[in-house]
Amino acid sequence: MSKHVQDEKPPMTAEAKEWFDKEIASQEDRYKAIVDEQDGLIPEREKWYTDFLEIVQTRGFSVTGDTRRPISKEEVPEKPDRPDAMRVVW
Amino acid sequence: MARPHMEPYVEFNEDYRLFDFAGYKDAHYKVLSLDTDTGASSLKVRFDGGYARKPGLCYSDMEIFVLNGEMKVGTETWVEGHFAFIPAGVALGAIEVAQGAEAIVWYNDSEPTFEETDRDHPLALKEGFISVNSYLDRPWASGSIVSPATATGCMLKLLRFDPITEAMTFLYCMTPEFMQDNISYHDCSEESYHIWGTSWMMQFGELPTGGYFWRPPYINHGSFRSKLGCIAIGRTDSKLHNYFHFNPWTNPDDNQARAASFLYRQRPQLFQWVASGGHNHPHGPQGQLKPQKPPHDFETPGYGKRPDVSALANQTYTFREMDHLHADEYVHKVHHAHKIGDDHDHDHDHEHGHAHHHGDGEIDHKH
């Protein structure tokens, strides 16, 4: 079947458009608040990353299921010198 | 942009708003996320005691998960844990809520619409309708239904699976003291609402009850912990593949290139075909026209020089006749083979340049 119910949807009503525009603006505000909150976590996140890289060298990295592989010191990545290195919300 | 990356978002901190247009008019809602292109949305909806809606249909696929309370929907009674997938155009029975209820509601294709009717739209894919009590009537399965797999202690209940896109809706839980020491990302977008409990991810911290995320493809998440356990409802918009790694500083571009490198290594013929825009016809004059360069893998740089990988990437298959014929060529070939129709001289007028085999397998002309 090449035609779908969605193809016959009536155009967005004025009421819906008003709702849509208002909610897009609200979502943008929420997004900015999330980014601010997550930027505030950077000092903690630095420590979480350090702990994680320690764990994968000792207890091991979870390859699949319960299979773990200890990561050698040579394999451990280094923090790159770029502005988005600690960014987590994109 | 489809939806912004909303992670984490805790809806308990927001007030409900009145739903004052089509959809669930007179109910109350919170937007969890909204597709700014299509109007598709993920909502938390509160139906106060006495709420009622007549039967009707929506022009978007809809999903609903009852968080608490009881709803009478047509002849069915939906209680907490009830999940329904309502294909666009399927008329949902009258809704009555005696004592109040809350639900997560998804409009998958567009803004909420409602047309009062008790008859399905003629184009509705009725066979796609799902109505199930997910708590009672679906089993928990190991997270290893996909591979690479999550660690033991993360379990799934599959509620909906789209065979075309492999999009899924599922309950998942983590047992107390669950841990998984890797960073994950996927090719699909992923969405989750925490029904109860708290989980922790190394990038975002704790996601508590009422916590929600909508995450675009290729975003790092994990490692993972849950101290006391949690249960959540999740969705993907297409196939979920777990790409695991241990580099906390990669960005979505790095991750996407690495995902492409997996395709290069693991499905080399498909990669070459896609990367060449479909122009590496297998029986073309030079076989594959131009071998593609291996995408960058931050974890395994230089992998493309490994003998086994380069052998796979560069090998050429010669398909025999019949394996690659255009529709009109196929008809000609059948006619020749079975001596159907009059003998005739004919010109073949194809738009692209490669040799075609006819009848006995010789290359008898080029276009």
Short mmCIF file of C-alpha atoms in Angstrom, two decimals:
data_model
loop_
_atom_site.label_atom_id
_atom_site.label_comp_id
_atom_site.label_asym_id
_atom_site.label_seq_id
_atom_site.Cartn_x
_atom_site.Cartn_y
_atom_site.Cartn_z
CA MET A 1 0.00 0.00 0.00
CA SER A 2 1.59 3.24 -1.07
CA LYS A 3 -0.82 5.67 0.50
CA HIS A 4 -1.03 6.17 4.23
CA VAL A 5 -3.44 7.78 6.63
CA GLN A 6 -0.80 10.38 7.38
CA ASP A 7 -0.96 11.53 3.75
CA GLU A 8 -4.54 12.62 4.35
CA LYS A 9 -3.90 14.57 7.54
CA PRO A 10 -5.63 17.92 7.42
CA PRO A 11 -3.31 20.94 7.59
CA MET A 12 -2.22 22.05 11.04
CA THR A 13 -4.95 24.16 12.58
CA ALA A 14 -4.33 27.66 13.86
CA GLU A 15 -4.87 26.39 17.41
CA ALA A 16 -2.33 23.64 16.91
CA LYS A 17 0.15 26.05 15.32
CA GLU A 18 -0.13 28.37 18.29
CA TRP A 19 0.43 25.43 20.64
CA PHE A 20 3.34 24.18 18.54
CA ASP A 21 5.14 27.53 18.46
CA LYS A 22 4.69 28.04 22.19
CA GLU A 23 5.99 24.58 23.01
CA ILE A 24 9.01 24.93 20.71
CA ALA A 25 9.96 28.07 22.64
CA SER A 26 9.48 26.31 25.98
CA GLN A 27 11.55 23.36 24.81
CA GLU A 28 14.36 25.68 23.79
CA ASP A 29 14.34 27.13 27.31
CA ARG A 30 14.47 23.65 28.82
CA TYR A 31 17.31 22.69 26.51
CA LYS A 32 19.35 25.72 27.59
CA ALA A 33 18.68 24.93 31.24
CA ILE A 34 19.89 21.36 30.68
CA VAL A 35 23.06 22.58 28.98
CA ASP A 36 23.76 24.99 31.86
CA GLU A 37 23.14 22.29 34.44
CA GLN A 38 25.37 19.82 32.63
CA ASP A 39 28.15 22.38 32.19
CA GLY A 40 28.02 22.82 35.95
CA LEU A 41 28.80 19.14 36.38
CA ILE A 42 32.15 19.33 34.58
CA PRO A 43 34.32 19.16 37.73
CA GLU A 44 32.45 16.06 38.92
CA ARG A 45 32.49 14.59 35.44
CA GLU A 46 36.27 14.97 35.27
CA LYS A 47 36.49 12.77 38.36
CA TRP A 48 33.97 10.25 36.94
CA TYR A 49 36.08 9.93 33.80
CA THR A 50 39.24 9.42 35.86
CA ASP A 51 37.52 6.74 37.94
CA PHE A 52 36.16 5.05 34.81
CA LEU A 53 39.57 4.88 33.16
CA GLU A 54 40.95 3.36 36.36
CA ILE A 55 38.15 0.76 36.48
CA VAL A 56 38.61 -0.36 32.86
CA GLN A 57 42.31 -0.95 33.60
CA THR A 58 41.60 -3.01 36.71
CA ARG A 59 38.16 -4.64 36.73
CA GLY A 60 38.01 -4.39 32.96
CA PHE A 61 36.03 -2.83 30.13
CA SER A 62 32.61 -4.41 29.44
CA VAL A 63 33.11 -5.73 25.90
CA THR A 64 29.73 -7.48 25.62
CA GLY A 65 27.41 -8.91 28.24
CA ASP A 66 29.54 -9.89 31.22
CA THR A 67 32.73 -10.29 29.21
CA ARG A 68 35.36 -7.88 30.43
CA ARG A 69 38.78 -7.01 29.08
CA PRO A 70 41.35 -5.12 31.11
CA ILE A 71 42.61 -2.15 29.13
CA SER A 72 46.36 -1.70 29.08
CA LYS A 73 47.89 1.61 30.08
CA GLU A 74 49.01 2.19 26.48
CA GLU A 75 45.43 1.93 25.26
CA VAL A 76 44.01 4.45 27.68
CA PRO A 77 42.97 7.55 25.70
CA GLU A 78 44.18 11.01 26.61
CA LYS A 79 41.94 14.00 26.92
CA PRO A 80 42.08 15.89 23.62
CA ASP A 81 42.90 19.57 23.48
CA ARG A 82 39.67 20.83 22.01
CA PRO A 83 36.94 23.06 23.42
CA ASP A 84 34.18 20.45 23.28
CA ALA A 85 36.14 17.75 25.08
CA MET A 86 33.89 17.81 28.16
CA ARG A 87 30.67 18.52 26.31
CA VAL A 88 27.95 15.90 26.74
CA VAL A 89 24.77 17.60 25.47
CA TRP A 90 24.85 18.15 21.69
CA MET B 1 16.55 19.69 13.55
CA ALA B 2 14.25 16.92 14.65
CA ARG B 3 14.39 17.26 18.44
CA PRO B 4 17.09 18.82 20.57
CA HIS B 5 19.13 16.56 22.81
CA MET B 6 17.06 16.59 26.01
CA GLU B 7 19.13 14.78 28.59
CA PRO B 8 18.45 14.61 31.43
CA TYR B 9 15.09 16.26 31.94
CA VAL B 10 13.13 15.71 35.15
CA GLU B 11 9.49 16.50 34.47
CA PHE B 12 8.47 16.53 38.16
CA ASN B 13 9.86 20.07 38.32
CA GLU B 14 7.39 21.33 35.72
CA ASP B 15 3.69 22.17 36.03
CA TYR B 16 0.97 20.57 33.94
CA ARG B 17 -0.72 22.69 31.27
CA LEU B 18 -4.27 22.44 30.01
CA PHE B 19 -4.68 20.55 26.76
CA ASP B 20 -6.95 23.02 25.01
CA PHE B 21 -7.03 21.72 21.47
CA ALA B 22 -7.45 18.45 19.57
CA GLY B 23 -6.01 15.30 21.01
CA TYR B 24 -6.90 14.97 24.67
CA LYS B 25 -8.81 18.23 25.05
CA ASP B 26 -9.39 19.14 28.69
CA ALA B 27 -6.71 16.76 29.95
CA HIS B 28 -3.43 18.22 31.25
CA TYR B 29 0.00 17.64 29.75
CA LYS B 30 3.70 18.27 29.95
CA VAL B 31 5.88 18.16 26.85
CA LEU B 32 8.82 15.82 27.33
CA SER B 33 10.15 16.47 23.83
CA LEU B 34 8.84 17.86 20.59
CA ASP B 35 9.97 17.41 17.00
CA THR B 36 10.30 20.93 15.68
CA ASP B 37 9.96 19.78 12.07
CA THR B 38 6.99 17.44 12.20
CA GLY B 39 5.16 18.29 15.43
CA ALA B 40 5.62 14.73 16.72
CA SER B 41 5.80 14.74 20.49
CA SER B 42 6.32 12.81 23.68
CA LEU B 43 3.94 13.95 26.41
CA LYS B 44 3.06 13.14 29.96
CA VAL B 45 -0.71 13.45 30.25
CA ARG B 46 -2.89 13.67 33.36
CA PHE B 47 -6.54 12.67 33.07
CA ASP B 48 -8.47 14.00 36.04
CA GLY B 49 -11.35 12.06 37.57
CA GLY B 50 -14.41 12.41 35.35
CA TYR B 51 -12.41 12.89 32.16
CA ALA B 52 -14.25 11.59 29.10
CA ARG B 53 -13.58 11.60 25.37
CA LYS B 54 -15.72 10.26 22.57
CA PRO B 55 -14.42 7.61 20.15
CA GLY B 56 -12.12 8.96 17.50
CA LEU B 57 -9.04 8.66 15.38
CA CYS B 58 -5.75 10.47 15.02
CA TYR B 59 -3.76 11.07 11.82
CA SER B 60 -0.55 10.06 13.56
CA ASP B 61 0.58 6.74 14.97
CA MET B 62 0.15 6.96 18.73
CA GLU B 63 1.53 5.09 21.69
CA ILE B 64 0.34 5.26 25.26
CA PHE B 65 1.69 3.83 28.49
CA VAL B 66 -0.42 4.08 31.64
CA LEU B 67 1.69 5.13 34.61
CA ASN B 68 -1.02 4.99 37.26
CA GLY B 69 -4.80 4.97 37.67
CA GLU B 70 -7.40 3.28 35.52
CA MET B 71 -8.86 4.20 32.15
CA LYS B 72 -11.83 2.64 30.41
CA VAL B 73 -11.07 2.64 26.68
CA GLY B 74 -13.85 1.23 24.55
CA THR B 75 -14.53 -2.22 25.99
CA GLU B 76 -11.10 -2.48 27.65
CA THR B 77 -9.87 -1.35 31.04
CA TRP B 78 -6.32 -0.04 31.08
CA VAL B 79 -4.47 0.04 34.39
CA GLU B 80 -0.89 0.89 35.31
CA GLY B 81 1.56 -0.81 32.99
CA HIS B 82 -0.87 -0.94 30.08
CA PHE B 83 0.72 -0.23 26.71
CA ALA B 84 -1.10 0.48 23.47
CA PHE B 85 0.08 1.24 19.96
CA ILE B 86 -2.66 2.84 17.91
CA PRO B 87 -1.83 3.08 14.20
CA ALA B 88 -2.85 6.28 12.49
CA GLY B 89 -6.48 6.15 11.49
CA VAL B 90 -7.54 3.42 13.92
CA ALA B 91 -10.56 4.61 15.88
CA LEU B 92 -9.98 4.34 19.60
CA GLY B 93 -13.05 3.65 21.72
CA ALA B 94 -14.56 6.18 24.07
CA ILE B 95 -12.33 7.05 27.04
CA GLU B 96 -13.67 7.38 30.56
CA VAL B 97 -11.49 8.01 33.59
CA ALA B 98 -13.37 7.72 36.84
CA GLN B 99 -10.69 8.40 39.44
CA GLY B 100 -7.83 9.92 37.50
CA ALA B 101 -4.83 8.51 35.64
CA GLU B 102 -1.45 9.53 34.26
CA ALA B 103 0.13 8.24 31.07
CA ILE B 104 3.00 8.81 28.70
CA VAL B 105 1.59 9.57 25.25
CA TRP B 106 3.55 9.67 22.02
CA TYR B 107 2.42 11.16 18.73
CA ASN B 108 4.92 9.66 16.32
CA ASP B 109 4.27 11.47 13.06
CA SER B 110 2.75 14.88 13.63
CA GLU B 111 1.01 17.21 16.07
CA PRO B 112 -1.94 15.81 18.03
CA THR B 113 -5.12 15.53 15.99
CA PHE B 114 -8.52 14.13 16.82
CA GLU B 115 -11.47 13.32 14.60
CA GLU B 116 -14.58 12.02 16.31
CA THR B 117 -15.67 8.72 14.78
CA ASP B 118 -16.19 5.12 15.70
CA ARG B 119 -14.97 3.84 12.34
CA ASP B 120 -11.40 3.24 11.25
CA HIS B 121 -9.99 5.28 8.41
CA PRO B 122 -9.97 3.18 5.18
CA LEU B 123 -6.17 3.39 5.02
CA ALA B 124 -5.58 2.48 8.67
CA LEU B 125 -3.14 -0.37 9.27
CA LYS B 126 -5.42 -2.02 11.78
CA GLU B 127 -3.27 -5.11 12.13
CA GLY B 128 -0.62 -2.96 13.80
CA PHE B 129 -2.81 -2.26 16.83
CA ILE B 130 -1.31 -3.43 20.12
CA SER B 131 -2.99 -3.39 23.51
CA VAL B 132 -1.26 -5.25 26.32
CA ASN B 133 -0.65 -5.05 30.04
CA SER B 134 3.11 -4.92 29.93
CA TYR B 135 3.55 -5.67 33.62
CA LEU B 136 1.48 -8.86 33.59
CA ASP B 137 1.48 -10.16 30.05
CA ARG B 138 5.00 -9.75 28.73
CA PRO B 139 8.09 -11.58 30.04
CA TRP B 140 11.39 -10.03 31.02
CA ALA B 141 14.12 -11.05 28.59
CA SER B 142 17.86 -10.76 28.88
CA GLY B 143 19.37 -7.61 27.42
CA SER B 144 21.34 -9.87 25.11
CA ILE B 145 18.58 -9.74 22.49
CA VAL B 146 21.01 -7.35 20.84
CA SER B 147 24.73 -7.94 20.49
CA PRO B 148 27.07 -6.54 21.70
CA ALA B 149 24.89 -6.94 24.77
CA THR B 150 24.25 -5.08 27.97
CA ALA B 151 25.53 -6.65 31.17
CA THR B 152 23.49 -9.14 33.16
CA GLY B 153 21.03 -7.23 35.31
CA CYS B 154 19.61 -5.07 32.53
CA MET B 155 16.46 -6.74 31.21
CA LEU B 156 13.89 -5.89 28.57
CA LYS B 157 10.24 -6.44 27.77
CA LEU B 158 9.70 -5.84 24.09
CA LEU B 159 6.34 -4.12 23.57
CA ARG B 160 6.51 -3.11 19.94
CA PHE B 161 8.88 -3.89 17.09
CA ASP B 162 8.58 -2.31 13.66
CA PRO B 163 9.81 -4.85 11.10
CA ILE B 164 10.57 -2.15 8.53
CA THR B 165 12.71 0.20 10.61
CA GLU B 166 13.40 -2.07 13.60
CA ALA B 167 12.17 0.75 15.84
CA MET B 168 11.29 -0.59 19.26
CA THR B 169 9.27 0.31 22.31
CA PHE B 170 10.26 -1.61 25.40
CA LEU B 171 10.28 -1.67 29.15
CA TYR B 172 13.71 -2.08 30.68
CA CYS B 173 14.92 -2.48 34.20
CA MET B 174 18.20 -2.54 36.04
CA THR B 175 18.65 -4.70 39.09
CA PRO B 176 20.04 -3.19 42.32
CA GLU B 177 23.83 -2.72 42.08
CA PHE B 178 23.70 -2.98 38.30
CA MET B 179 26.92 -1.90 36.65
CA GLN B 180 28.26 -1.82 33.14
CA ASP B 181 31.69 -0.38 32.50
CA ASN B 182 31.63 0.89 28.96
CA ILE B 183 30.51 3.92 26.97
CA SER B 184 27.74 3.27 24.49
CA TYR B 185 26.23 5.00 21.47
CA HIS B 186 23.82 3.97 18.74
CA ASP B 187 22.86 4.79 15.14
CA CYS B 188 19.30 5.46 16.29
CA SER B 189 17.76 8.08 18.50
CA GLU B 190 16.80 6.78 21.92
CA GLU B 191 14.22 7.92 24.41
CA SER B 192 13.42 6.89 27.95
CA TYR B 193 11.17 7.78 30.85
CA HIS B 194 12.01 6.52 34.32
CA ILE B 195 8.85 5.05 35.80
CA TRP B 196 10.55 4.31 39.09
CA GLY B 197 14.07 4.31 40.47
CA THR B 198 17.36 5.93 39.68
CA SER B 199 20.11 5.08 37.26
CA TRP B 200 23.41 6.85 36.74
CA MET B 201 25.40 7.56 33.63
CA MET B 202 28.92 8.90 33.64
CA GLN B 203 28.11 11.89 31.40
CA PHE B 204 24.84 13.07 32.91
CA GLY B 205 24.79 11.91 36.52
CA GLU B 206 21.65 10.50 38.10
CA LEU B 207 18.34 10.02 36.30
CA PRO B 208 15.65 9.67 38.99
CA THR B 209 11.98 8.67 38.94
CA GLY B 210 10.31 11.02 36.47
CA GLY B 211 13.61 11.47 34.65
CA TYR B 212 13.48 11.55 30.88
CA PHE B 213 15.81 11.80 27.93
CA TRP B 214 15.55 12.10 24.19
CA ARG B 215 18.99 11.43 22.78
CA PRO B 216 20.04 11.80 19.12
CA PRO B 217 22.23 9.17 17.43
CA TYR B 218 25.96 8.87 18.21
CA ILE B 219 25.84 10.48 21.67
CA ASN B 220 28.09 8.93 24.31
CA HIS B 221 26.29 7.53 27.35
CA GLY B 222 27.66 5.29 30.08
CA SER B 223 29.28 3.79 32.01
CA PHE B 224 26.16 2.73 33.88
CA ARG B 225 25.13 2.17 37.48
CA SER B 226 21.93 1.69 39.44
CA LYS B 227 22.27 1.49 43.20
CA LEU B 228 18.73 0.41 44.06
CA GLY B 229 17.39 -0.57 40.63
CA CYS B 230 15.00 1.13 38.25
CA ILE B 231 12.27 0.47 35.69
CA ALA B 232 11.77 2.61 32.60
CA ILE B 233 10.04 2.70 29.26
CA GLY B 234 12.27 3.23 26.26
CA ARG B 235 11.96 3.71 22.53
CA THR B 236 14.23 3.80 19.52
CA ASP B 237 13.36 5.16 16.08
CA SER B 238 15.30 2.49 14.16
CA LYS B 239 17.70 -0.40 14.72
CA LEU B 240 19.57 -0.33 18.00
CA HIS B 241 23.17 -1.48 17.80
CA ASN B 242 25.39 -1.07 20.84
CA TYR B 243 28.72 0.48 19.93
CA PHE B 244 30.81 0.15 23.10
CA HIS B 245 34.12 1.87 23.77
CA PHE B 246 36.15 3.46 26.54
CA ASN B 247 37.10 6.92 25.27
CA PRO B 248 35.07 9.50 27.25
CA TRP B 249 36.07 12.43 25.05
CA THR B 250 34.77 11.45 21.64
CA ASN B 251 32.10 13.56 19.99
CA PRO B 252 29.22 12.50 17.70
CA ASP B 253 31.35 12.94 14.57
CA ASP B 254 34.05 10.64 15.95
CA ASN B 255 31.41 8.10 16.89
CA GLN B 256 29.63 8.21 13.56
CA ALA B 257 32.89 7.72 11.66
CA ARG B 258 33.70 4.76 13.88
CA ALA B 259 30.24 3.30 13.23
CA ALA B 260 30.92 3.64 9.50
CA SER B 261 34.25 1.85 10.02
CA PHE B 262 32.31 -1.09 11.46
CA LEU B 263 30.26 -1.23 8.29
CA TYR B 264 33.47 -0.99 6.24
CA ARG B 265 34.98 -3.94 8.09
CA GLN B 266 31.95 -6.09 8.77
CA ARG B 267 29.74 -5.56 5.70
CA PRO B 268 32.29 -4.38 3.14
CA GLN B 269 30.22 -4.99 0.03
CA LEU B 270 27.31 -3.01 1.38
CA PHE B 271 29.64 -0.22 2.50
CA GLN B 272 31.19 0.04 -0.95
CA TRP B 273 27.83 0.10 -2.64
CA VAL B 274 26.47 2.79 -0.35
CA ALA B 275 29.64 4.88 -0.38
CA SER B 276 29.75 4.85 -4.17
CA GLY B 277 26.15 5.99 -4.40
CA GLY B 278 25.10 2.65 -5.83
CA HIS B 279 27.47 2.90 -8.78
CA ASN B 280 29.75 -0.02 -8.06
CA HIS B 281 27.67 -2.34 -10.17
CA PRO B 282 29.08 -5.76 -9.61
CA HIS B 283 29.47 -6.66 -13.28
CA GLY B 284 30.49 -3.23 -14.45
CA PRO B 285 33.57 -2.82 -16.65
CA GLN B 286 35.94 -2.51 -13.73
CA GLY B 287 33.84 -4.28 -11.16
CA GLN B 288 33.77 -1.95 -8.20
CA LEU B 289 34.58 1.41 -9.71
CA LYS B 290 36.54 2.97 -6.93
CA PRO B 291 37.49 1.41 -3.63
CA GLN B 292 36.45 3.68 -0.80
CA LYS B 293 38.77 4.88 1.91
CA PRO B 294 38.22 3.38 5.34
CA PRO B 295 36.38 5.75 7.71
CA HIS B 296 38.36 6.84 10.73
CA ASP B 297 38.07 4.69 13.86
CA PHE B 298 39.42 6.53 16.90
CA GLU B 299 39.80 3.23 18.69
CA THR B 300 41.57 1.30 15.93
CA PRO B 301 43.42 3.77 13.71
CA GLY B 302 45.01 2.19 10.67
CA TYR B 303 42.66 -0.80 10.71
CA GLY B 304 42.17 -0.46 6.96
CA LYS B 305 45.72 -1.72 6.39
CA ARG B 306 45.10 -5.00 8.13
CA PRO B 307 45.36 -7.71 5.47
CA ASP B 308 42.03 -9.30 6.30
CA VAL B 309 40.21 -5.96 6.32
CA SER B 310 41.76 -4.68 3.10
CA ALA B 311 41.13 -8.01 1.40
CA LEU B 312 37.47 -7.83 2.31
CA ALA B 313 37.18 -4.19 1.29
CA ASN B 314 38.87 -4.65 -2.06
CA GLN B 315 37.51 -7.95 -3.22
CA THR B 316 35.32 -7.89 -6.29
CA TYR B 317 32.49 -10.22 -6.97
CA THR B 318 31.44 -10.95 -10.51
CA PHE B 319 27.80 -11.75 -10.53
CA ARG B 320 26.50 -13.88 -13.33
CA GLU B 321 23.87 -12.74 -15.75
CA MET B 322 20.39 -12.38 -14.31
CA ASP B 323 21.78 -11.04 -11.09
CA HIS B 324 21.76 -7.48 -12.24
CA LEU B 325 19.34 -6.68 -14.98
CA HIS B 326 17.07 -3.75 -15.42
CA ALA B 327 13.39 -4.55 -15.77
CA ASP B 328 13.33 -4.03 -19.55
CA GLU B 329 16.50 -6.07 -19.98
CA TYR B 330 14.97 -8.91 -18.07
CA VAL B 331 11.99 -8.98 -20.40
CA HIS B 332 14.31 -8.97 -23.42
CA LYS B 333 16.37 -11.72 -21.92
CA VAL B 334 13.37 -13.95 -21.31
CA HIS B 335 12.12 -13.29 -24.79
CA HIS B 336 15.49 -14.19 -26.30
CA ALA B 337 15.89 -17.26 -24.20
CA HIS B 338 12.44 -18.59 -24.97
CA LYS B 339 12.30 -17.29 -28.55
CA ILE B 340 9.24 -15.29 -27.78
CA GLY B 341 8.15 -12.74 -30.33
CA ASP B 342 9.58 -11.94 -33.73
CA ASP B 343 13.20 -11.79 -34.56
CA HIS B 344 14.15 -8.22 -34.44
CA ASP B 345 16.98 -5.85 -34.41
CA HIS B 346 16.79 -3.65 -31.47
CA ASP B 347 18.63 -0.84 -29.91
CA HIS B 348 19.01 -0.84 -26.22
CA ASP B 349 18.80 2.62 -24.84
CA HIS B 350 20.10 2.65 -21.34
CA GLU B 351 21.25 5.75 -19.57
CA HIS B 352 24.39 4.51 -17.95
CA GLY B 353 27.53 2.94 -19.22
CA HIS B 354 28.34 -0.61 -18.47
CA ALA B 355 28.30 -3.84 -20.33
CA HIS B 356 25.25 -6.06 -20.29
CA HIS B 357 25.06 -9.75 -20.86
CA HIS B 358 22.38 -11.20 -23.03
CA GLY B 359 21.44 -14.78 -23.72
CA ASP B 360 24.64 -16.77 -23.85
CA GLY B 361 26.58 -14.63 -21.39
CA GLU B 362 28.81 -12.88 -23.89
CA ILE B 363 29.16 -9.20 -23.66
CA ASP B 364 27.56 -8.38 -26.96
CA HIS B 365 27.29 -4.65 -26.81
CA LYS B 366 28.01 -1.62 -24.78
CA HIS B 367 25.82 1.36 -24.30
#
